PDB file of C-alpha atoms and ligand atoms in Angstrom:
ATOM      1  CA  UNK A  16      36.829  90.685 -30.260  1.00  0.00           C
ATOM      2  CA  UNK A  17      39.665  88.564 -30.420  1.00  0.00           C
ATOM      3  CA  UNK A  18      42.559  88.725 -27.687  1.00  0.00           C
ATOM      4  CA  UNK A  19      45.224  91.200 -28.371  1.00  0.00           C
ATOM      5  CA  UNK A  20      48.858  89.350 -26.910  1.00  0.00           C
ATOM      6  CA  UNK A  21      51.852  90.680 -26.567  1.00  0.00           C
ATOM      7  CA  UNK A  22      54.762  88.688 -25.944  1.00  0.00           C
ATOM      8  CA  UNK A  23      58.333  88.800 -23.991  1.00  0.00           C
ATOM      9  CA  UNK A  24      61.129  86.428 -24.435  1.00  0.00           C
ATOM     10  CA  UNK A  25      65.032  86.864 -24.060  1.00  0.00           C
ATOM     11  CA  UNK A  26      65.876  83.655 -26.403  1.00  0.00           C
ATOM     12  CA  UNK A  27      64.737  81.326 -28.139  1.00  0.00           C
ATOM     13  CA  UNK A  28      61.443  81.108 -28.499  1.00  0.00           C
ATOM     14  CA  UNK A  29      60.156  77.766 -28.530  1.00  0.00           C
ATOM     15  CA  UNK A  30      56.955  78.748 -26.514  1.00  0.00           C
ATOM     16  CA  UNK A  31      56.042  81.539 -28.708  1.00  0.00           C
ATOM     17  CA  UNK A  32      56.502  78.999 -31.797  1.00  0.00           C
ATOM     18  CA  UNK A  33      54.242  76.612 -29.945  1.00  0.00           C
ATOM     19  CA  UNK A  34      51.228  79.314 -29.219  1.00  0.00           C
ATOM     20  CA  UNK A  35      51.639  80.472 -32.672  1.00  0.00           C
ATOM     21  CA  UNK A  36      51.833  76.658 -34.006  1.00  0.00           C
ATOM     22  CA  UNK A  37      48.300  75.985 -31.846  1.00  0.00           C
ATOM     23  CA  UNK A  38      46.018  78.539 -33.963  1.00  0.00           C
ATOM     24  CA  UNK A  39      44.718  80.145 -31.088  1.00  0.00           C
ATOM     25  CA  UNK A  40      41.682  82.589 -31.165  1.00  0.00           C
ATOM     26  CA  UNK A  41      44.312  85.496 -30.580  1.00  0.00           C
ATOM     27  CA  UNK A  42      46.275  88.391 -32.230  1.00  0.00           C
ATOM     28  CA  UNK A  43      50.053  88.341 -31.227  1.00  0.00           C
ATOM     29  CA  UNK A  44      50.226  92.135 -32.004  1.00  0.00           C
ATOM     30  CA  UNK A  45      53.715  92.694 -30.943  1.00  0.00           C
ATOM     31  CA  UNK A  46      56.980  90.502 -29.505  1.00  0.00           C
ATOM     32  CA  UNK A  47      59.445  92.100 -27.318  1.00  0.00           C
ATOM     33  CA  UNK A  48      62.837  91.173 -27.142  1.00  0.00           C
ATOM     34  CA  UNK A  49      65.375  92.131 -24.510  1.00  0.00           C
ATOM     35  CA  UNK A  50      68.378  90.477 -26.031  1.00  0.00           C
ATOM     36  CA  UNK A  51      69.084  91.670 -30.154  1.00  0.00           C
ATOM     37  CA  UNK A  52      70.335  88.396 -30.803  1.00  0.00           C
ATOM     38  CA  UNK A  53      67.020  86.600 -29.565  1.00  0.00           C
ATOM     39  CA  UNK A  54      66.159  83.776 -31.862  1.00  0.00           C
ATOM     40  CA  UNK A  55      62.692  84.322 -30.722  1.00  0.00           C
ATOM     41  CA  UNK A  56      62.495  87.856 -32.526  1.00  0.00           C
ATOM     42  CA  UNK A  57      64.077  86.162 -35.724  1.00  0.00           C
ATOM     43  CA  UNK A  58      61.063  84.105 -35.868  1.00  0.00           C
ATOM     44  CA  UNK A  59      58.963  86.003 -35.000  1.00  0.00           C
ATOM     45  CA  UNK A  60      60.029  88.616 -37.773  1.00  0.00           C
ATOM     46  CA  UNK A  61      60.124  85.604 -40.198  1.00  0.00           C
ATOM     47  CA  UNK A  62      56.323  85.087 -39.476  1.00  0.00           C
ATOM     48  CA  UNK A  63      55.503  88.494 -40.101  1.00  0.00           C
ATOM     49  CA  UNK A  64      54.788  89.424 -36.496  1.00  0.00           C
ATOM     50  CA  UNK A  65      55.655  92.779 -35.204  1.00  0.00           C
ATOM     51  CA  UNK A  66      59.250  92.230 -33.362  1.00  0.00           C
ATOM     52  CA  UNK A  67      60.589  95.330 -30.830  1.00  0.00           C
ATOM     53  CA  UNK A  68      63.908  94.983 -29.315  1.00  0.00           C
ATOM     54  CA  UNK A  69      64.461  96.914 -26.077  1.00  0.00           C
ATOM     55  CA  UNK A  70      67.754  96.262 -24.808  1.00  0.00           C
ATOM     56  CA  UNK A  71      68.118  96.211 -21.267  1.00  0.00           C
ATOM     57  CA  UNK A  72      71.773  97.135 -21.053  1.00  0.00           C
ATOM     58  CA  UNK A  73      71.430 100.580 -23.059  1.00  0.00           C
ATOM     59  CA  UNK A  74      69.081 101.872 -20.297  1.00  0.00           C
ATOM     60  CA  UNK A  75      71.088 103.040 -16.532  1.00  0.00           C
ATOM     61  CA  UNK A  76      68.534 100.585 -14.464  1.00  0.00           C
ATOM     62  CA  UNK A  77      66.045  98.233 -13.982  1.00  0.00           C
ATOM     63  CA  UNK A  78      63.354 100.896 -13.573  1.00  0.00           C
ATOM     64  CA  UNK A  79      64.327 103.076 -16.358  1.00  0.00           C
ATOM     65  CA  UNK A  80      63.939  99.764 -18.729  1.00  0.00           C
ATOM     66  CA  UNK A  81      60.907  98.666 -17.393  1.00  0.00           C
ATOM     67  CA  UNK A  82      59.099 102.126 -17.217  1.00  0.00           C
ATOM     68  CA  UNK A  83      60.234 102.107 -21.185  1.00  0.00           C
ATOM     69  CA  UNK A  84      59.019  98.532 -21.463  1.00  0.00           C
ATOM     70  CA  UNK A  85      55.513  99.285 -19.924  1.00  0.00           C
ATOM     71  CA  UNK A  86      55.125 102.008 -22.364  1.00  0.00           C
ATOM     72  CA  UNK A  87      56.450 100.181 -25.307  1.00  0.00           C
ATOM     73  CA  UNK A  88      53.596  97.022 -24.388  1.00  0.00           C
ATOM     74  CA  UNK A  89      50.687  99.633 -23.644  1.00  0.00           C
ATOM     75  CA  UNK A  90      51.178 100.646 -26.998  1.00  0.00           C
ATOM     76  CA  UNK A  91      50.418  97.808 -28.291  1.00  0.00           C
ATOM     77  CA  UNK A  92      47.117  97.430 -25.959  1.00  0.00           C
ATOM     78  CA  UNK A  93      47.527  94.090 -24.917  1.00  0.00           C
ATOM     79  CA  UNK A  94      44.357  92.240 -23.471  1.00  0.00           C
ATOM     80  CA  UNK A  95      46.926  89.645 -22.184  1.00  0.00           C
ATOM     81  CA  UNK A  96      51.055  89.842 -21.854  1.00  0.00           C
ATOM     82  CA  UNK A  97      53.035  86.803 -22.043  1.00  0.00           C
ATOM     83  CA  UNK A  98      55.840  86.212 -20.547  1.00  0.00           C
ATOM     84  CA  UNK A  99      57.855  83.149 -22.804  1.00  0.00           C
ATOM     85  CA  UNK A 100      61.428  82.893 -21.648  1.00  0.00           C
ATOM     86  CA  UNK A 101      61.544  86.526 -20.522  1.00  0.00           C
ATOM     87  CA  UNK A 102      64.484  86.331 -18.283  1.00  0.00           C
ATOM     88  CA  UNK A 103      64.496  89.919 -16.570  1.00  0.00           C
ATOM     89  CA  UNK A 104      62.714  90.279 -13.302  1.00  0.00           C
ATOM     90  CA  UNK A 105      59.626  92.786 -13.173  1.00  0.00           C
ATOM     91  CA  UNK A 106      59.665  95.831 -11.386  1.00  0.00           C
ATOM     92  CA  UNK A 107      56.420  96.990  -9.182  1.00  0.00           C
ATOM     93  CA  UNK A 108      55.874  99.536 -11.446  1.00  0.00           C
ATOM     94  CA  UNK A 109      55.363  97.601 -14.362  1.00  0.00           C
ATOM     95  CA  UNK A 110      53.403  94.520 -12.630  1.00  0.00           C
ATOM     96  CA  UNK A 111      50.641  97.260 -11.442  1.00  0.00           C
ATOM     97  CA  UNK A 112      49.791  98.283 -14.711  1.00  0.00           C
ATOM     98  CA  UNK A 113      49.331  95.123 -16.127  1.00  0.00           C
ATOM     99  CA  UNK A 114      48.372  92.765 -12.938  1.00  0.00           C
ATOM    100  CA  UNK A 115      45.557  90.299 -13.842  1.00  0.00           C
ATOM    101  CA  UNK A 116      46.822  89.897 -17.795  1.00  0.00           C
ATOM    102  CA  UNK A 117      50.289  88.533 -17.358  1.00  0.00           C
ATOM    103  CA  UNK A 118      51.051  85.162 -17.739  1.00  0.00           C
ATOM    104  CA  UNK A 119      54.016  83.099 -17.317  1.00  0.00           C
ATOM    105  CA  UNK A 120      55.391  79.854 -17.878  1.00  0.00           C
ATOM    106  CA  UNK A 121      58.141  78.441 -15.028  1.00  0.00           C
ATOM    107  CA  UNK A 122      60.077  74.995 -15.451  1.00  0.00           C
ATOM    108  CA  UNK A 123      59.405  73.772 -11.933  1.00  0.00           C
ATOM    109  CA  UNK A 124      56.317  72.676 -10.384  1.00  0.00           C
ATOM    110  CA  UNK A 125      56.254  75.515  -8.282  1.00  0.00           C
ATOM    111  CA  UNK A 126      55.945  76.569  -5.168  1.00  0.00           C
ATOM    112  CA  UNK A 127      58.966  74.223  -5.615  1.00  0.00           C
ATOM    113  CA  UNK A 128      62.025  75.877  -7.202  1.00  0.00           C
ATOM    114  CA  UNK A 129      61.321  79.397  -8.262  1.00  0.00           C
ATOM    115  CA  UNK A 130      64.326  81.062  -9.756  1.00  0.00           C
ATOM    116  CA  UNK A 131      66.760  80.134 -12.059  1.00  0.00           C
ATOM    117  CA  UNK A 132      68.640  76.531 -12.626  1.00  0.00           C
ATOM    118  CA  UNK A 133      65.498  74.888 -12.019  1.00  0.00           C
ATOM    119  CA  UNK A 134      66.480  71.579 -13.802  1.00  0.00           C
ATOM    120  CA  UNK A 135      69.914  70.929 -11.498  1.00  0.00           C
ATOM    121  CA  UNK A 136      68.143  72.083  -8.819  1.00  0.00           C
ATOM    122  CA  UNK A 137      65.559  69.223  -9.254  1.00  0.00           C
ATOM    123  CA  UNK A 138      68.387  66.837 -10.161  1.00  0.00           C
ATOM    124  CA  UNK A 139      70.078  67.640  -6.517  1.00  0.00           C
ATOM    125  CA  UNK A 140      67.516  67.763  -4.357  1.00  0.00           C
ATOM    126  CA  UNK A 141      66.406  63.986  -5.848  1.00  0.00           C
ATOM    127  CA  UNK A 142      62.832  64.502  -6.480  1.00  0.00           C
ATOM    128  CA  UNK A 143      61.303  62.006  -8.753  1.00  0.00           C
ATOM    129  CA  UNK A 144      58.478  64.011 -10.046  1.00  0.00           C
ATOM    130  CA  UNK A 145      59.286  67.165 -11.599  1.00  0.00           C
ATOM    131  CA  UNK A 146      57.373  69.677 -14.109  1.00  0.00           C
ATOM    132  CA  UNK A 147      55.866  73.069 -15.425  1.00  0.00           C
ATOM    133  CA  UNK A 148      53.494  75.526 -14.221  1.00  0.00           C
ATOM    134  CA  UNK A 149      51.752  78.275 -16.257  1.00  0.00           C
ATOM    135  CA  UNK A 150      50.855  81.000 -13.564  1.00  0.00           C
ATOM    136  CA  UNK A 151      49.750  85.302 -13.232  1.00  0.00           C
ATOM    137  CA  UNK A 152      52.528  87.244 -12.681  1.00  0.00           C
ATOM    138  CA  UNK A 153      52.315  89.068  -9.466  1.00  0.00           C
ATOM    139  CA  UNK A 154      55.696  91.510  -7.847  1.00  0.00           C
ATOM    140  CA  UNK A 155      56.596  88.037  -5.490  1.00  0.00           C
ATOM    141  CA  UNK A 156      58.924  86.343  -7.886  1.00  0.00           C
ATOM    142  CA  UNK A 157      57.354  83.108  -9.403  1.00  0.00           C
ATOM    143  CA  UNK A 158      54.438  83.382  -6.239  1.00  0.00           C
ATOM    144  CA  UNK A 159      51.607  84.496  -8.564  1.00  0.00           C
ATOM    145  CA  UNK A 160      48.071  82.550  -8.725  1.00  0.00           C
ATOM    146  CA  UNK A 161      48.487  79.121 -10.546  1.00  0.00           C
ATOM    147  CA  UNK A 162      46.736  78.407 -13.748  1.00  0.00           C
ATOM    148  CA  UNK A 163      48.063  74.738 -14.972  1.00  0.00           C
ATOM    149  CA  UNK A 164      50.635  72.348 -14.209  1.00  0.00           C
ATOM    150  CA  UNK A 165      51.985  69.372 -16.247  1.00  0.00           C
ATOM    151  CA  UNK A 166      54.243  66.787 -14.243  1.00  0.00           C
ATOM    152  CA  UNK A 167      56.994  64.598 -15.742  1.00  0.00           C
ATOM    153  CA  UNK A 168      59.083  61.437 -14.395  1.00  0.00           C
ATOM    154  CA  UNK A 169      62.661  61.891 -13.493  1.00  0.00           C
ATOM    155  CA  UNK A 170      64.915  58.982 -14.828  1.00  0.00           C
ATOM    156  CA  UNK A 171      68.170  57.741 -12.971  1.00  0.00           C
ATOM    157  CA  UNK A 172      70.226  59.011 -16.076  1.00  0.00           C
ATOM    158  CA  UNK A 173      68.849  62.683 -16.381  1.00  0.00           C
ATOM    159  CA  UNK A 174      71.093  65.768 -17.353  1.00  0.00           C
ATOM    160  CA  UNK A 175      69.884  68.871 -16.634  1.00  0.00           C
ATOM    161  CA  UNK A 176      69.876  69.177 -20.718  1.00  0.00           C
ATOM    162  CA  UNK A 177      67.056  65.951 -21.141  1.00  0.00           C
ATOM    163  CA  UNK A 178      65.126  66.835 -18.167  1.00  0.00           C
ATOM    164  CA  UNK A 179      64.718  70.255 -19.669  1.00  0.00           C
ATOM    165  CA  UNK A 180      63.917  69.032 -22.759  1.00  0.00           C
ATOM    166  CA  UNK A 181      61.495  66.564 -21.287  1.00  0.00           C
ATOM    167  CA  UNK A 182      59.731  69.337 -19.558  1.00  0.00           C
ATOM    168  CA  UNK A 183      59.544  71.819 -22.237  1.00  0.00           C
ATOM    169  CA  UNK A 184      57.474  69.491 -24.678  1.00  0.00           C
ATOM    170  CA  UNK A 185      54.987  69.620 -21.468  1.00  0.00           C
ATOM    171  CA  UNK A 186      55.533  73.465 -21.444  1.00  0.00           C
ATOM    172  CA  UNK A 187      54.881  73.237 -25.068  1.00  0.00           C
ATOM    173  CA  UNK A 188      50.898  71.700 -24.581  1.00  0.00           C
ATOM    174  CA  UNK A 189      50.202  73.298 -21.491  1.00  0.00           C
ATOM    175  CA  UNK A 190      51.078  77.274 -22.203  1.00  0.00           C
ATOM    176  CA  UNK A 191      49.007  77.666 -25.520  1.00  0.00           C
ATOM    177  CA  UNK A 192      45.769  75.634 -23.598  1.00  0.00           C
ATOM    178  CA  UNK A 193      46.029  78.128 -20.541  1.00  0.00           C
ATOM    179  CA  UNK A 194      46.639  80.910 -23.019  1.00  0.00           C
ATOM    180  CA  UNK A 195      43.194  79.728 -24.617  1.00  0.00           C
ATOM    181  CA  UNK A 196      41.282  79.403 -21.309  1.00  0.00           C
ATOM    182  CA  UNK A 197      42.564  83.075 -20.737  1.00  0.00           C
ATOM    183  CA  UNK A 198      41.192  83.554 -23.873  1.00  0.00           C
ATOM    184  CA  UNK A 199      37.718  82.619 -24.027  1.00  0.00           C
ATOM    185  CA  UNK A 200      37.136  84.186 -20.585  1.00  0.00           C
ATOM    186  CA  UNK A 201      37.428  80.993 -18.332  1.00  0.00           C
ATOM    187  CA  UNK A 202      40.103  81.627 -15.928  1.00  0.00           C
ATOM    188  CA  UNK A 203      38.228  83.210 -12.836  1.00  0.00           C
ATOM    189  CA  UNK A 204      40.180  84.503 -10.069  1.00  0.00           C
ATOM    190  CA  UNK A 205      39.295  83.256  -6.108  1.00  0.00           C
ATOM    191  CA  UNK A 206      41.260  84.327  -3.887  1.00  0.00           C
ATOM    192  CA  UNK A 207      44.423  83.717  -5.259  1.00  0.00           C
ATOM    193  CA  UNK A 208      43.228  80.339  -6.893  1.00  0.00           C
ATOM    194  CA  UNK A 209      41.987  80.050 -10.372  1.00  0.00           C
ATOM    195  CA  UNK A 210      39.214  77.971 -11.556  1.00  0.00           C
ATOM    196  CA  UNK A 211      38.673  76.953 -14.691  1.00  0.00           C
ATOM    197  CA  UNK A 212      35.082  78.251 -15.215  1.00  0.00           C
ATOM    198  CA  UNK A 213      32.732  75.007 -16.536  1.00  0.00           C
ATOM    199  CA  UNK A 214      35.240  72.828 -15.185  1.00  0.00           C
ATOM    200  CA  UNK A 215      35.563  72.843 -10.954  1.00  0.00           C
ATOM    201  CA  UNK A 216      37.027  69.429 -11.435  1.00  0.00           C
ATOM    202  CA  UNK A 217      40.458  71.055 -12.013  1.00  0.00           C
ATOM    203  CA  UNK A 218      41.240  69.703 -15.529  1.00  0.00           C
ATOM    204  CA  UNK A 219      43.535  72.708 -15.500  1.00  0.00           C
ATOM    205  CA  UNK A 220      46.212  69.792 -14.188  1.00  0.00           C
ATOM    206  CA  UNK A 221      47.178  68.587 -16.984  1.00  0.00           C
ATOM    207  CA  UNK A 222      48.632  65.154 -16.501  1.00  0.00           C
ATOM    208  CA  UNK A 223      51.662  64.271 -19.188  1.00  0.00           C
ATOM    209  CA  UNK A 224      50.172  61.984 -21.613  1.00  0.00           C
ATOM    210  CA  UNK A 225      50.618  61.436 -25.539  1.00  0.00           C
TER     211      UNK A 225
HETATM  212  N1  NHR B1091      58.708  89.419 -12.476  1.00  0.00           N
HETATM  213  C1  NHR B1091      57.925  89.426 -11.407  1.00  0.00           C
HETATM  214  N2  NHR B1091      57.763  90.586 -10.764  1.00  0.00           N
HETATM  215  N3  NHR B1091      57.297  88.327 -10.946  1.00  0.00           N
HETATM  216  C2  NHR B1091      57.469  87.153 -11.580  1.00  0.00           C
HETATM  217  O1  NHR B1091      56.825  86.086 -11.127  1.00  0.00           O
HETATM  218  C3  NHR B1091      58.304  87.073 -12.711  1.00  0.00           C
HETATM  219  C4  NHR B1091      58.921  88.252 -13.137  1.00  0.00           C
HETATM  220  C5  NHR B1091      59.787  88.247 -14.256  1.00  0.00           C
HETATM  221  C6  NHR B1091      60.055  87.068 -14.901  1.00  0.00           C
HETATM  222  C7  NHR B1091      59.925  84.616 -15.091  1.00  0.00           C
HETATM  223  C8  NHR B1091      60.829  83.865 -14.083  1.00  0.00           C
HETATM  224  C9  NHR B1091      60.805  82.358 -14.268  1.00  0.00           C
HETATM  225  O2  NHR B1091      59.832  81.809 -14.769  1.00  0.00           O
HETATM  226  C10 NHR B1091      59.487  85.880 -14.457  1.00  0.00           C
HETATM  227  C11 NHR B1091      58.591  85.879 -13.377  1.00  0.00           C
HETATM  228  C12 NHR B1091      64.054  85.805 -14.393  1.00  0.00           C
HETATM  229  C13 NHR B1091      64.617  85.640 -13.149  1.00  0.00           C
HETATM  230  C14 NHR B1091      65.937  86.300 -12.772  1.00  0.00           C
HETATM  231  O3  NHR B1091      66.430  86.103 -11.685  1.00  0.00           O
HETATM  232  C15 NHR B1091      63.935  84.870 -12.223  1.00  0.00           C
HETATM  233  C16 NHR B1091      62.729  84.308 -12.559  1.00  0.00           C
HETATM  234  C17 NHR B1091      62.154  84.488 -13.811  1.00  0.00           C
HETATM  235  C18 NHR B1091      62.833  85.241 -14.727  1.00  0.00           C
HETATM  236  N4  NHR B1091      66.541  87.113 -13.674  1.00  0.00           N
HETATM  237  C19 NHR B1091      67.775  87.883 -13.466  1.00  0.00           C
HETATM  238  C20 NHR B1091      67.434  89.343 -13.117  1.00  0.00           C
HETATM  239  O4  NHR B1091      68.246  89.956 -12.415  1.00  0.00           O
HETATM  240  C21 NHR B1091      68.617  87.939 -14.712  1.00  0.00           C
HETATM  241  C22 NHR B1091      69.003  86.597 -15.225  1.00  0.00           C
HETATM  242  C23 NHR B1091      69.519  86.638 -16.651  1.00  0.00           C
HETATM  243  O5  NHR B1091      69.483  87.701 -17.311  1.00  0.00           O
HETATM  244  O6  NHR B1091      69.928  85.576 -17.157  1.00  0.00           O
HETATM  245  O7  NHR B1091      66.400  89.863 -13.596  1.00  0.00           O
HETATM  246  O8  NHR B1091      61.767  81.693 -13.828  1.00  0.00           O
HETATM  247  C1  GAR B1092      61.521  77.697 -20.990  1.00  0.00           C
HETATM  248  O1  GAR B1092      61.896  76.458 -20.453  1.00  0.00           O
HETATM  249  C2  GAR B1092      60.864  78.560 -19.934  1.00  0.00           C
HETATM  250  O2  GAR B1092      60.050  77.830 -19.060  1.00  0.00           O
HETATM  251  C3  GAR B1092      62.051  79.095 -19.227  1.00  0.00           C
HETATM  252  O3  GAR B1092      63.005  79.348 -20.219  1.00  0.00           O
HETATM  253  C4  GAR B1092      62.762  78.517 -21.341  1.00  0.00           C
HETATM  254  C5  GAR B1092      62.532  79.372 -22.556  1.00  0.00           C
HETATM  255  O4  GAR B1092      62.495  78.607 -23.717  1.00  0.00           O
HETATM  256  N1  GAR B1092      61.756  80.284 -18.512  1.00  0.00           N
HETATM  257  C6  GAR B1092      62.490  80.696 -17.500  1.00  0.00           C
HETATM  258  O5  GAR B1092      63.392  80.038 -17.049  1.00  0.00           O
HETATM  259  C7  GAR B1092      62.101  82.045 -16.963  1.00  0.00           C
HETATM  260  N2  GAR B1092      63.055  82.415 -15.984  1.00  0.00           N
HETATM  261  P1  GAR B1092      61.988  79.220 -25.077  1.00  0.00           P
HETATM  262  O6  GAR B1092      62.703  80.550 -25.287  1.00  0.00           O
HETATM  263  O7  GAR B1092      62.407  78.226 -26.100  1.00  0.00           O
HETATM  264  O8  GAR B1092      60.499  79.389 -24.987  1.00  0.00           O
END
């Protein structure tokens, strides 16, 4: 049976492009948009894929929208939900009923800089070595168990704008290959630290390379 994925984004949806690009032993069977403008639903209604806008400002708050969310992706029964530049924090309610098949994909290597403005924040603080990390989704913002990690250089000339994009073509390789693992079954679960099953020598770091 082949993995049934829904998607959230809130722009522009060059991750979903990427796991769609990669051929991936799934079915995206629905992509959920929180802004109507979204580039990422114009794409993904120009592929043919099914494309829901819920719009977050229509509903009175937070939990109203995300109890209408979680019904709107059950629908749709998702084996796995990913999260691709979904920019609205998760309520509780809606991370217990799909704990265990939510993904997402944050530009830091985290537990360094959760939140937003991850790039400046890198750029301030000085660190030479910065990156991406594919991780579950648990209620502790950006705290959830860590699936794979690609690293890139910082140069002396960086903007925010070409460290971003230097990260993103990692977050580009690395999401669709941890989508796959999740896939096929491989990601296993230890307390709070996931293994790669066939693989305990951690090739779920992925180094940046060609
Ligand atoms: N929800 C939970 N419960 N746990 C996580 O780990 C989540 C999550 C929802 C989204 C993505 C995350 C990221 O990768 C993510 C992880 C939005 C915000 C945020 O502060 C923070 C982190 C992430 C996504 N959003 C503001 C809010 O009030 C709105 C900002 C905006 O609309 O531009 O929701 O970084
Ligand atoms: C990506 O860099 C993703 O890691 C980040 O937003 C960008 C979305 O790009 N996510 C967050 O910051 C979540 N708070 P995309 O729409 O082109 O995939």
């Amino acid at each position: 049976m082949t993995c049934r994925v829904v998607v959230l984004l809130s722009g522009r949806g060059s991750n979903l492009r990427a796991i769609v690009e990669a051929r991936l032993p799934i079915e995206i069977v629905a992509v959920i948009g929180n802004r109507p403008q979204a580039e990422g639903l114009a794409y993904a209604r120009e592929r043919g894929l099914t494309a829901v806008v819920l719009d977050h400002t229509e509903y009175p708050d937070r939990a109203a929208f995300d109890a209408r969310l979680a019904d709107e992706v059950a629908q749709h029964r998702p084996d796995l939900v990913v999260l691709a530049g979904y920019m609205r924090i998760l309520s509780p309610a809606f991370i217990a009923r799909f704990e265990g098949r939510l993904l997402n994909i944050h530009p830091a290597l985290l537990p360094m800089f959760p939140g937003l403005n991850t790039h400046e924040r890198a750029l301030a603080e000085g660190v030479k070595i910065h990156g991406c990390t594919v991780h579950f989704v648990t209620v502790e913002l950006d705290h959830g168990p860590i699936v794979a990690q690609a690293a890139v250089p910082v140069r002396a000339d960086d903007t925010p704008d070409t460290l971003a994009a230097r990260v993103l073509a990692q977050e580009h390789r690395i999401y669709p290959q941890a989508i796959r693992w999740f896939a096929e079954g491989r990601l296993v679960n230890v307390d709070g630290r996931v293994n790669l099953k066939d693989d305990l020598a951690s090739q779920s770091v992925l180094s940046p390379g060609t």
